[in-house]
CSV table of C-alpha atoms in Angstrom, one decimal:
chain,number,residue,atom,x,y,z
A,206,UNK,CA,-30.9,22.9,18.1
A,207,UNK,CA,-32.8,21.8,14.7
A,208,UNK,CA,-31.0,18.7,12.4
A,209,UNK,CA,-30.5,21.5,9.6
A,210,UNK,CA,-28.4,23.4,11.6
A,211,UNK,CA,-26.1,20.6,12.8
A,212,UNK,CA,-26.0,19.9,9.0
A,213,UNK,CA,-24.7,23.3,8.6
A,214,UNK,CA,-22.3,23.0,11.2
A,215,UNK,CA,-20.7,19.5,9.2
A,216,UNK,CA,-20.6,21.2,5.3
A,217,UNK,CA,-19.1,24.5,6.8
A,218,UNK,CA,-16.5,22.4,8.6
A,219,UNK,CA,-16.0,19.8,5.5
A,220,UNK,CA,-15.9,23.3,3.0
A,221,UNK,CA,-13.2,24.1,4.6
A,222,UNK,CA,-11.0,20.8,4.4
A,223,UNK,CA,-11.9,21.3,0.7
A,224,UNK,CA,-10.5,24.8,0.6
A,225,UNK,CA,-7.5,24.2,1.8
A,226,UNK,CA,-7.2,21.1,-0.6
A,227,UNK,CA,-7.5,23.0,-3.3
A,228,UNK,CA,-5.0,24.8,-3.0
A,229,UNK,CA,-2.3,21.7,-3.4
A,230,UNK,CA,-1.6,19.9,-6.8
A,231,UNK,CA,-2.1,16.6,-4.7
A,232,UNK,CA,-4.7,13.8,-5.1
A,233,UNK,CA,-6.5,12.8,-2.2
A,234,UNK,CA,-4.7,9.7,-1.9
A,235,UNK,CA,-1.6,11.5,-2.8
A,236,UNK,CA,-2.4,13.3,0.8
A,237,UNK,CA,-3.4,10.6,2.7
A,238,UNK,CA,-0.5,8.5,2.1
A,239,UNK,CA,1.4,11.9,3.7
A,240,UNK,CA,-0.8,12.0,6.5
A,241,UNK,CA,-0.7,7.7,7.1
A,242,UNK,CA,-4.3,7.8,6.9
A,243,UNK,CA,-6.8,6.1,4.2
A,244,UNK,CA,-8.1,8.4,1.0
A,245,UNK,CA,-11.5,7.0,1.8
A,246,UNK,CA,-11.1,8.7,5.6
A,247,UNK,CA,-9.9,11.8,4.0
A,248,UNK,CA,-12.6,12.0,1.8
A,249,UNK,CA,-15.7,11.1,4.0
A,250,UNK,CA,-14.0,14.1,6.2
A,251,UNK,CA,-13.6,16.5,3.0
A,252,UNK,CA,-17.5,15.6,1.6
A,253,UNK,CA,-18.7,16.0,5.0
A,254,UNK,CA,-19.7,12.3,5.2
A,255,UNK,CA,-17.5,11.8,8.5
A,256,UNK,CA,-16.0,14.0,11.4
A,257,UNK,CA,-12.7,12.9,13.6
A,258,UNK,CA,-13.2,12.3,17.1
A,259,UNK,CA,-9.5,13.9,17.2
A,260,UNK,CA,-8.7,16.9,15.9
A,261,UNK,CA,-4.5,16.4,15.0
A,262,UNK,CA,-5.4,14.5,11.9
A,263,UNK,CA,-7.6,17.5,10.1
A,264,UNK,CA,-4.5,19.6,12.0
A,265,UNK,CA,-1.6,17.8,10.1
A,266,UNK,CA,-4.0,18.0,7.0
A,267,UNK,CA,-4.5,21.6,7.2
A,268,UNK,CA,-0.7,22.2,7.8
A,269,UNK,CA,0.1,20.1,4.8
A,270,UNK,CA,-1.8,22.3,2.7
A,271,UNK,CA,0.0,25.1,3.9
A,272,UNK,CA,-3.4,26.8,6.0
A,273,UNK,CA,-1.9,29.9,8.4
A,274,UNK,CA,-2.5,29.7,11.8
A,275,UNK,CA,-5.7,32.0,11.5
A,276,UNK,CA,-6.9,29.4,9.2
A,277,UNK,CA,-6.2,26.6,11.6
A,278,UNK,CA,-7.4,28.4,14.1
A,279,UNK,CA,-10.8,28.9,12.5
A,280,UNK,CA,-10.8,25.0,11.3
A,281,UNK,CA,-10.6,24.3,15.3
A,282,UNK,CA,-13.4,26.7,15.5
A,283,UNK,CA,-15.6,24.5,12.7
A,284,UNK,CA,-14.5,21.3,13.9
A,285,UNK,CA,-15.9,21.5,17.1
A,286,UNK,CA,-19.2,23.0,16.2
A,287,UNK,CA,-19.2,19.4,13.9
A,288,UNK,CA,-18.2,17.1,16.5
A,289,UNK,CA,-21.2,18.5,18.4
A,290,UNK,CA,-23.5,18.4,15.9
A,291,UNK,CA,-22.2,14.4,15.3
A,292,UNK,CA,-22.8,13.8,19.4
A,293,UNK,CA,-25.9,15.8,20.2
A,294,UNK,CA,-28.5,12.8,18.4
A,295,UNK,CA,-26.5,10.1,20.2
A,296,UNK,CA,-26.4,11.9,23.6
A,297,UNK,CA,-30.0,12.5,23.0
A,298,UNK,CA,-30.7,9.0,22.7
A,299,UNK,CA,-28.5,6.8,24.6
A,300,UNK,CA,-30.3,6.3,27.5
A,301,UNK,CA,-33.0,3.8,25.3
A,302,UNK,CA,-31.1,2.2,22.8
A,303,UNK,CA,-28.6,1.3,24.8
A,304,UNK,CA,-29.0,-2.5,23.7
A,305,UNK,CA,-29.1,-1.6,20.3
A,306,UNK,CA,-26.1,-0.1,19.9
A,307,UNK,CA,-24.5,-2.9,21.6
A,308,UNK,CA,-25.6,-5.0,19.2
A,309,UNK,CA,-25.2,-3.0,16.2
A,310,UNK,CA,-22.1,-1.4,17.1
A,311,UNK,CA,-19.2,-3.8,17.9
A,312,UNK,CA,-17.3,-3.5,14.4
A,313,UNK,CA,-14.6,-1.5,13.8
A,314,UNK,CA,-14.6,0.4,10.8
A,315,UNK,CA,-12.5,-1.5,8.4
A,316,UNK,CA,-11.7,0.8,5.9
A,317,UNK,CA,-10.4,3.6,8.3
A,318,UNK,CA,-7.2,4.2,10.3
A,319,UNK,CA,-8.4,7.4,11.7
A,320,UNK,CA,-10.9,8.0,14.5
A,321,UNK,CA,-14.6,9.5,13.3
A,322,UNK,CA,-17.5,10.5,14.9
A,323,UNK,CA,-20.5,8.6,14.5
A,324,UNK,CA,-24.4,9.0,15.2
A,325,UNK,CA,-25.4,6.2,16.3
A,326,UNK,CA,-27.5,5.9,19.2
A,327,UNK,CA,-27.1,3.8,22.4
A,328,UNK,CA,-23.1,3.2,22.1
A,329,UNK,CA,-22.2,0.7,24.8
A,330,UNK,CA,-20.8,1.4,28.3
A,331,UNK,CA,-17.0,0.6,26.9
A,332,UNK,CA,-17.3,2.8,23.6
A,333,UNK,CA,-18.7,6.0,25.3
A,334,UNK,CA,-16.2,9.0,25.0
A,335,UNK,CA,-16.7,12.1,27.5
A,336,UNK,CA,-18.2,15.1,25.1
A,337,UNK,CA,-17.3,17.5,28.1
A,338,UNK,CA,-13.5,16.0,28.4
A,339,UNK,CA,-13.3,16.2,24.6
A,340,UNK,CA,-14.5,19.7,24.6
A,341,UNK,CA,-12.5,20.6,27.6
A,342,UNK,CA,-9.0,19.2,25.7
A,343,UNK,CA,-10.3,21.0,22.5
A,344,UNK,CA,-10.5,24.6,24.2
A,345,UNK,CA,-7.1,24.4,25.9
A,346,UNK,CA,-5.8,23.5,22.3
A,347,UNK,CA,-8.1,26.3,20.9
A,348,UNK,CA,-6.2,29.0,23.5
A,349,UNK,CA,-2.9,28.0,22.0
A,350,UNK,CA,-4.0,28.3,18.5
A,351,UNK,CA,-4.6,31.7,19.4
A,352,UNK,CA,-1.1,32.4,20.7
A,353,UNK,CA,0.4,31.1,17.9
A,354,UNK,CA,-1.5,33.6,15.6
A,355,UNK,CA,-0.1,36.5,17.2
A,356,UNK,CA,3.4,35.7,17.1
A,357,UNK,CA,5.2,37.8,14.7
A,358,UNK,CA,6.2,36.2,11.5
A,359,UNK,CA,9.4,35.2,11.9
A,360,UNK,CA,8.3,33.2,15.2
A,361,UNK,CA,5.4,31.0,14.3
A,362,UNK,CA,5.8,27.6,15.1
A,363,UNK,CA,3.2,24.6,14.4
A,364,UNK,CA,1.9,22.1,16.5
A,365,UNK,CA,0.7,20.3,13.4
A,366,UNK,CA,1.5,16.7,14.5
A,367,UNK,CA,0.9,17.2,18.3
A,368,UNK,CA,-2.1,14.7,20.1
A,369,UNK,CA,-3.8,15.8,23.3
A,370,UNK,CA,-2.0,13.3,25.4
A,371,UNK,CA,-4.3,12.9,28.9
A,372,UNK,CA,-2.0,10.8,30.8
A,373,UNK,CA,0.9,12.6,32.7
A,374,UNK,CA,3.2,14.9,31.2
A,375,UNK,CA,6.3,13.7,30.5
A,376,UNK,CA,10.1,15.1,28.5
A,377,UNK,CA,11.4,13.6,25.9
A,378,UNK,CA,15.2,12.1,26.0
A,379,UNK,CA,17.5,13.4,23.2
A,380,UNK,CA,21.1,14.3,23.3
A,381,UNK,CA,22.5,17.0,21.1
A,382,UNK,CA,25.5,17.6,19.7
A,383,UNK,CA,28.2,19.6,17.3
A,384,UNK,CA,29.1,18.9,14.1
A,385,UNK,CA,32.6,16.9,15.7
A,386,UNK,CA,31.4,15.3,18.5
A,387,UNK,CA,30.4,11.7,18.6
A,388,UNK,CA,27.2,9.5,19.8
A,389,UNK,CA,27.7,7.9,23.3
A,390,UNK,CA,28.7,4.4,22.3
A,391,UNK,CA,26.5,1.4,23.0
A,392,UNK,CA,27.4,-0.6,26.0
A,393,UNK,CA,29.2,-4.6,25.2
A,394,UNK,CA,26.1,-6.6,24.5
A,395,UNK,CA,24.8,-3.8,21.7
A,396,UNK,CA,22.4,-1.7,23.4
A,397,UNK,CA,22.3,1.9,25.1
A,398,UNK,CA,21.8,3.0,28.8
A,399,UNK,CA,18.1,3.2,29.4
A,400,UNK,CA,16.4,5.8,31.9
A,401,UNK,CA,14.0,3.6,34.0
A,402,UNK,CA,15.2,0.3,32.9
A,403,UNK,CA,14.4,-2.2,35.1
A,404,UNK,CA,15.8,-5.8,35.6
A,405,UNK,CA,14.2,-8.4,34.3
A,406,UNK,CA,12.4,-11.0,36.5
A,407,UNK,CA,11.0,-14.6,36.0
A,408,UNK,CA,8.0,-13.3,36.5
A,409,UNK,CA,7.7,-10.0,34.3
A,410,UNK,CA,5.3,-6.9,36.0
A,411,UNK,CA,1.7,-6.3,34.4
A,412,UNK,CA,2.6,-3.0,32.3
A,413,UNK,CA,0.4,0.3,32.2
A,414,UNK,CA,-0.2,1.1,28.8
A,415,UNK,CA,-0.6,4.7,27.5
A,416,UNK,CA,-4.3,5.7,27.1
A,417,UNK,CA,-3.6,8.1,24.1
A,418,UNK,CA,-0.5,8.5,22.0
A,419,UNK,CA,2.7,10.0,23.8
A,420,UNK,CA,3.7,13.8,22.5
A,421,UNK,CA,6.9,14.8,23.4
A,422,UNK,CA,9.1,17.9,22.2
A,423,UNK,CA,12.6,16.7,22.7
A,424,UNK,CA,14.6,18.6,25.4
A,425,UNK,CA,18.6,20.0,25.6
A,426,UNK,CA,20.8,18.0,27.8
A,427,UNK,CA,22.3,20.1,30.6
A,428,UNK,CA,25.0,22.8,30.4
A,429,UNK,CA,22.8,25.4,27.9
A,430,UNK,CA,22.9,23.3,24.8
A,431,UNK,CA,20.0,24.9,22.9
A,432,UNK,CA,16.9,22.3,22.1
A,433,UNK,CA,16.8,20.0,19.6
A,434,UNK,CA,14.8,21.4,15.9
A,435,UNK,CA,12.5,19.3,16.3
A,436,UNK,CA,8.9,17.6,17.6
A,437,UNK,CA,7.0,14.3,17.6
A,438,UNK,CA,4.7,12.2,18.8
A,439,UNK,CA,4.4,8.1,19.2
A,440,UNK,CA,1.1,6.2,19.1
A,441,UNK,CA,1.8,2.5,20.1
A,442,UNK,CA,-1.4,1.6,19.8
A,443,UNK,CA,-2.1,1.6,16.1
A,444,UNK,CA,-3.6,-1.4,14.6
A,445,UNK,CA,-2.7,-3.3,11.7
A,446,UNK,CA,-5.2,-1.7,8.6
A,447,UNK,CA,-7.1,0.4,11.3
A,448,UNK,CA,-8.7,-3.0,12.5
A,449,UNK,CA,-6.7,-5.9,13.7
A,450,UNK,CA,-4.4,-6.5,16.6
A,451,UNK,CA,-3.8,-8.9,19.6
A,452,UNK,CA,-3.1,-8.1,23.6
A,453,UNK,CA,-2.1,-10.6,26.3
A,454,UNK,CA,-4.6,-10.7,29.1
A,455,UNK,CA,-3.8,-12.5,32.3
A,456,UNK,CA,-7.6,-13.0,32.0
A,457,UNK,CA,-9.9,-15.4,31.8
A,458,UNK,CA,-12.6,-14.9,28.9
A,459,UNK,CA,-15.5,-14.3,31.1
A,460,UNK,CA,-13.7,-11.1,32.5
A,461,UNK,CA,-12.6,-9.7,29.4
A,462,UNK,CA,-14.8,-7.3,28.6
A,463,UNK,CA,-16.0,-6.8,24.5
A,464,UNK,CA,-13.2,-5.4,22.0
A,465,UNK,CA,-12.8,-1.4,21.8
A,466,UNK,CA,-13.2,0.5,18.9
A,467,UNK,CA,-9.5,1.6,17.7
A,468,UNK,CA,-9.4,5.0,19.2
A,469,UNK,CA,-10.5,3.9,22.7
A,470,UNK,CA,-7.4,0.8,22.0
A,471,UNK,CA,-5.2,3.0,24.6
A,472,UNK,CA,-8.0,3.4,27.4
A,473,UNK,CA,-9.4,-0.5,27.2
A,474,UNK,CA,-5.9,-2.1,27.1
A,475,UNK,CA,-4.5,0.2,30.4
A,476,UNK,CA,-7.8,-1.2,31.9
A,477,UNK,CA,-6.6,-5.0,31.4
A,478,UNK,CA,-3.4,-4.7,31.9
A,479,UNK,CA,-2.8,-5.9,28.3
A,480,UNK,CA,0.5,-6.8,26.5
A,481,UNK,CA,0.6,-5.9,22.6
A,482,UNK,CA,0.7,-9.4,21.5
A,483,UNK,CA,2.9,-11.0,18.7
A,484,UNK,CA,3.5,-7.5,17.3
A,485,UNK,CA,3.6,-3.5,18.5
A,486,UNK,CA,2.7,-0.9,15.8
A,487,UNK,CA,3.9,2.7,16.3
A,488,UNK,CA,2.9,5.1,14.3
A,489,UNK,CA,6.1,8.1,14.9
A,490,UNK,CA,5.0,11.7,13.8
A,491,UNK,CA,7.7,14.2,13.4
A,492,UNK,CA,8.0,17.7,12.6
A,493,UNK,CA,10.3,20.5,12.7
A,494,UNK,CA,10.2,23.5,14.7
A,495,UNK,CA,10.4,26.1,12.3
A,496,UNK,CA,10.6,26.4,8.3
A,497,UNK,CA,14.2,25.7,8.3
A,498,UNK,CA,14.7,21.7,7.3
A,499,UNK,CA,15.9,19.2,9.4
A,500,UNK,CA,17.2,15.8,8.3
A,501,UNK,CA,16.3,12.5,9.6
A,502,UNK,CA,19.4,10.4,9.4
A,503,UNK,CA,18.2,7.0,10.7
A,504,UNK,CA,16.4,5.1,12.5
A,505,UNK,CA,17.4,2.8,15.2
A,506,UNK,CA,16.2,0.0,17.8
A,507,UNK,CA,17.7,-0.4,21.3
A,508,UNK,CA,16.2,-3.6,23.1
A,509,UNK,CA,16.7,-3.1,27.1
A,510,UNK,CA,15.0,-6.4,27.9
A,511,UNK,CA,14.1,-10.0,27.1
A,512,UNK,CA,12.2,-12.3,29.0
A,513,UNK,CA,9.9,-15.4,28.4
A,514,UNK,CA,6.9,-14.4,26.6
A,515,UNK,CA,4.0,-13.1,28.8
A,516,UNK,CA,1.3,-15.5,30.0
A,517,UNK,CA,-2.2,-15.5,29.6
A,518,UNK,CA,-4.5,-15.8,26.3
A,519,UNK,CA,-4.4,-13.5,23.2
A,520,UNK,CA,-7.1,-11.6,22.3
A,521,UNK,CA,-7.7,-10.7,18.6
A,522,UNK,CA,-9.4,-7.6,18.2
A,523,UNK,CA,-11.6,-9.0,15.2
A,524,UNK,CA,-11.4,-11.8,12.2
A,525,UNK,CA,-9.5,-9.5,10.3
A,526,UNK,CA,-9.3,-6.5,8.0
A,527,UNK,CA,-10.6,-5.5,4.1
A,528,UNK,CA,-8.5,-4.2,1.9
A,529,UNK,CA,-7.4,-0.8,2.7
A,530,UNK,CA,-4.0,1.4,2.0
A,531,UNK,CA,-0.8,0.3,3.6
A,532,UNK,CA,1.8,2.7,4.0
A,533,UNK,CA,5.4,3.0,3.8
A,534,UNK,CA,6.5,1.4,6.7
A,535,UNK,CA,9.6,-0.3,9.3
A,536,UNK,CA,9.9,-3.8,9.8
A,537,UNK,CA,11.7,-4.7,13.2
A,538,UNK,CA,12.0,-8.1,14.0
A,539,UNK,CA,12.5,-8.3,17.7
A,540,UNK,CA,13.8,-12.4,17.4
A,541,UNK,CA,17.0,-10.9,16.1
A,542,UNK,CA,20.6,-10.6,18.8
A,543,UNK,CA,20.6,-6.8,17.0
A,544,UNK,CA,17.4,-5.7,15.4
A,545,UNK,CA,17.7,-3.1,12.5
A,546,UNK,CA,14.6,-0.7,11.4
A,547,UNK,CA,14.1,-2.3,7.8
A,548,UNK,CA,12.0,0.1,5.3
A,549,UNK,CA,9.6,-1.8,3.7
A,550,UNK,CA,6.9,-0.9,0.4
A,551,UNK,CA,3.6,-0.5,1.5
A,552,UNK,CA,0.5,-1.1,-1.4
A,553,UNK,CA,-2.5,1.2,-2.0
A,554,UNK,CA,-5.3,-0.7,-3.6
A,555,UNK,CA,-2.8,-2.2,-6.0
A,556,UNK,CA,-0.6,0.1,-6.6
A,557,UNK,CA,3.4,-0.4,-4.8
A,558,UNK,CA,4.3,2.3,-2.6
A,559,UNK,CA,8.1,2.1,-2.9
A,560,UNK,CA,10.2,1.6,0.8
A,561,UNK,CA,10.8,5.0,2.7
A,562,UNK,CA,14.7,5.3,3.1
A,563,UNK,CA,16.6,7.0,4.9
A,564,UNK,CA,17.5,10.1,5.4
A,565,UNK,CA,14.8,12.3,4.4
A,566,UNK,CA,13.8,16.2,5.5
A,567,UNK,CA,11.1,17.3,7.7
A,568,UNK,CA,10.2,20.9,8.5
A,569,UNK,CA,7.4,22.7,10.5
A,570,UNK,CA,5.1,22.9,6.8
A,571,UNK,CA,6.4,19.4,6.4
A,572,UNK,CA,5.9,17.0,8.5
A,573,UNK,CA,6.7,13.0,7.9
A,574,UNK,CA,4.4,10.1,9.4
A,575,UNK,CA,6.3,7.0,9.7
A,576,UNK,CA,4.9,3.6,11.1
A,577,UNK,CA,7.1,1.2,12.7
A,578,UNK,CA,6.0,-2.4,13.3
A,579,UNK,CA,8.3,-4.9,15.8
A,580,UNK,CA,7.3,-8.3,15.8
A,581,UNK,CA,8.3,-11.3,18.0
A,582,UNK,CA,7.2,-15.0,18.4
A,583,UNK,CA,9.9,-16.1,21.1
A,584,UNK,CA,10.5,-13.3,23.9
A,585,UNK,CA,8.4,-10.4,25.9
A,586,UNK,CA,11.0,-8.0,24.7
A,587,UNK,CA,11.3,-4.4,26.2
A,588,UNK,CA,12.5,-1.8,23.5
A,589,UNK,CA,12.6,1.7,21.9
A,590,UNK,CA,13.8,3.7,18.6
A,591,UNK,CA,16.6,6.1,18.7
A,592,UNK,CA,15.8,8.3,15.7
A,593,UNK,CA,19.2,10.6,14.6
A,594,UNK,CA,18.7,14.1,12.7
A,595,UNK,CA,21.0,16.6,11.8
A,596,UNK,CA,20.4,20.4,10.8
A,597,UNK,CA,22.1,23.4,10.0
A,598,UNK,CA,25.7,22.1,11.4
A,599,UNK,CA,23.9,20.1,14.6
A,600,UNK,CA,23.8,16.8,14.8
A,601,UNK,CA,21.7,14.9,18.0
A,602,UNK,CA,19.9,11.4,18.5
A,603,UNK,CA,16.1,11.9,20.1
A,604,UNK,CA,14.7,8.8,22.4
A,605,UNK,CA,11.3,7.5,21.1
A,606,UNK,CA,9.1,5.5,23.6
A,607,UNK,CA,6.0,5.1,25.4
A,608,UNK,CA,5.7,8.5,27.6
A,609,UNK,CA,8.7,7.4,29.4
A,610,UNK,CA,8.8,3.5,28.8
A,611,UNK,CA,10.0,1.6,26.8
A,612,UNK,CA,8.2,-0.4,24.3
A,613,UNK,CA,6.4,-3.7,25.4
A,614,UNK,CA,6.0,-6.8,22.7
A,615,UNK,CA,5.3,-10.4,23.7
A,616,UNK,CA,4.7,-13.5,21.5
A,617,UNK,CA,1.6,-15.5,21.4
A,618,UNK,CA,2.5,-18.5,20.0
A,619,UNK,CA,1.0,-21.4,21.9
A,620,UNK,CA,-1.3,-19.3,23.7
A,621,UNK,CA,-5.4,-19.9,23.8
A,622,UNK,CA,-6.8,-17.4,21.6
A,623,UNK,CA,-9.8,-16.0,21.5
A,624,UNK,CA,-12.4,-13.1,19.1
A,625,UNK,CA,-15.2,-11.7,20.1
A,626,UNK,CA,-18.5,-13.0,19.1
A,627,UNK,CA,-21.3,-10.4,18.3
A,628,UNK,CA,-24.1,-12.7,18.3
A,629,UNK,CA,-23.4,-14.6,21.3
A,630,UNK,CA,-22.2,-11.1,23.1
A,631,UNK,CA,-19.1,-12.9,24.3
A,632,UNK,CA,-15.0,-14.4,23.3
A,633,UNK,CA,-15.2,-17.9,21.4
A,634,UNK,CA,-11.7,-19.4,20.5
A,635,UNK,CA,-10.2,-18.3,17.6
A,636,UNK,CA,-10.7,-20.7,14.6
């Protein structure tokens, strides 16, 4: 296939973005800020610069711009046509410049916080991402794209916020309720029942970290209750700016292999057996089912478990981040006997983003990013959110975890640390 055509393939797909944002009143930053992504991502996707790796981000873009599902669907159609364009020269060339592109490749972007595929040739062995499993993912979403458009009117849903999770399937926890009946109450020491709690031990298990952000549609309880109005989705391995972060490795350097690029975080930290270190950032999409609004009440933290922080040495992801958009965000500080979600104001290049409070509306055409960042210094604390929402005379409280599991954070205080050095293709201690 000639270069011009995979050219064609990226400005149809980016003349489409543009379309759609036309059709708003909103600045790019004014978007990305909804979205929890960078204005310089959106653009480089928009001037067909850049193309995600991931379709949900152009997805929540388009449904924030109000695109119909034919519309999505055709932006599906586009966007894959661009992401193979984007692979086809690296593909082409990997098998030579294979030492190449581990030299010139071991960066994360620092001014992104959003996946994008890239040309350049001979990635190394632990930056390669299947085109055929991509592809494969892509299609099944593709087939339900085209469900959606032939639903009558009055019954189109939108999967707007929803990420191809490839680890197992899993229901969300939520309990639902009238408008006079009453959360469960919290047991004596503060904190909820959990499902799959375990008991803490002197010597805490090795967890198993998500690969890919957990999607969950929250379910009824027994007895015929109908579901809750509501979707979302939890990625708990966001980095700080798109770029920094530390995990625990009960490794020593030599068999730690080189720092992933932030949308393979999931995949290389399941493969160490890594602990989010000193801090866990989640970035919590939700959505309504429909066009009727639902209202996010608040925001809650329920730790299940505190032990002694996790051996091993911490592993910093790189030497830090450039300036770049910080969004509206939760501060949880895990330290604390009872730990409260406390909005904070983000900044974008300067400029204060006031604190997001509580409660707020989301519906199907509008959904809400929110990013939630626990922190600890003196435990390996076990933990998730309990987000309550109310609609139409229903009131319910959904579970949000790690497909199943709760939350892992451990401090790193005192550990060895160590970062990644390019030049010497191995980890030196952290100055």
């Amino acid at each position: 296939m000639s270069a011009q055509h995979d050219v064609d393939d990226v400005g149809e797909f980016a003349a489409l973005l543009r379309t759609f944002k036309e059709r708003t009143d909103r600045s790019y930053g004014s978007l990305a800020r909804r979205l929890a992504m960078n204005t310089s991502t959106l653009h480089r996707y928009c001037a067909g610069d850049a193309v995600p790796v991931d379709f949900a981000p152009v997805e929540r873009f388009a449904a924030l711009c109000g695109a119909s599902p034919e519309e999505r669907l055709e932006l599906h159609r586009r966007w894959l046509l661009a992401v193979a364009a984007r692979q086809r020269p690296r593909t082409a060339n990997a098998a030579g410049t294979a030492e190449a592109g581990a030299e010139t490749d071991t960066h994360p972007d620092t001014n992104t916080d959003t996946a994008e595929a890239d040309t350049t040739p001979g990635r190394p062995w632990y930056r390669r991402r299947s085109v055929a499993a991509g592809l494969a993912a892509a299609c099944a979403a593709l087939a339900v794209l085209a469900s959606l458009a032939a639903l009558p009117d009055d019954r189109r849903t939108t999967t707007g916020d929803r990420t191809p999770v490839t680890g197992p399937a899993s229901t969300g926890t939520a309990t639902t309720q009238g408008p006079h009946q009453k959360s469960p109450s919290p047991t004596p020491n503060g904190t909820s029942p959990a499902p799959r709690r375990s008991s803490p031990s002197a010597t805490p298990e090795q967890p198993k970290p998500s690969p890919s952000p957990s999607t969950r549609t929250a379910s009824p309880p027994s007895g015929g209750t109908s579901a809750p109005p509501l979707t979302w989705s939890a990625d708990s391995q966001a980095w700080k700016l798109g770029c920094g972060h530390d995990y625990v490795v009960a490794k020593p350097p030599a068999q730690v292999p080189p720092p992933p690029v932030p949308q393979d975080a999931g995949v290389w930290a399941a493969s160490q057996n890594a602990v989010h270190g000193g801090e866990t950032l989640v970035r919590l999409s939700v959505q309504g089912r429909t066009d009727t609004a639902v209202v996010l009440e608040a925001l809650r933290v329920r730790v299940v478990g505190r032990t002694a922080p996790a051996q091993g040495n911490s592993y910093a992801m790189d030497r830090g981040c450039g300036g770049a958009v910080t969004p509206r965000s939760f501060d949880v500080n895990l330290d604390k006997d009872r730990p409260i979600a406390r909005a904070v104001a983000g900044n974008d290049t300067g400029t204060p983003i006031p604190a997001m409070r509580m409660p707020y509306r989301v519906s199907a055409q509008d959904p809400e990013v929110l990013l939630v960042n626990a922190r600890t210094q003196g435990c390996d604390c076990r933990w998730y959110l309990e987000l309550d929402w109310s609609s139409q005379g229903r009131r319910g409280t959904v579970r949000i975890d790690d497909d199943g599991r709760p939350f892992r954070t451990s401090g790193i205080k005192g550990l060895p640390r160590y970062v990644y050095d390019t030049s010497a293709r191995g980890w030196t201690p952290y100055n």
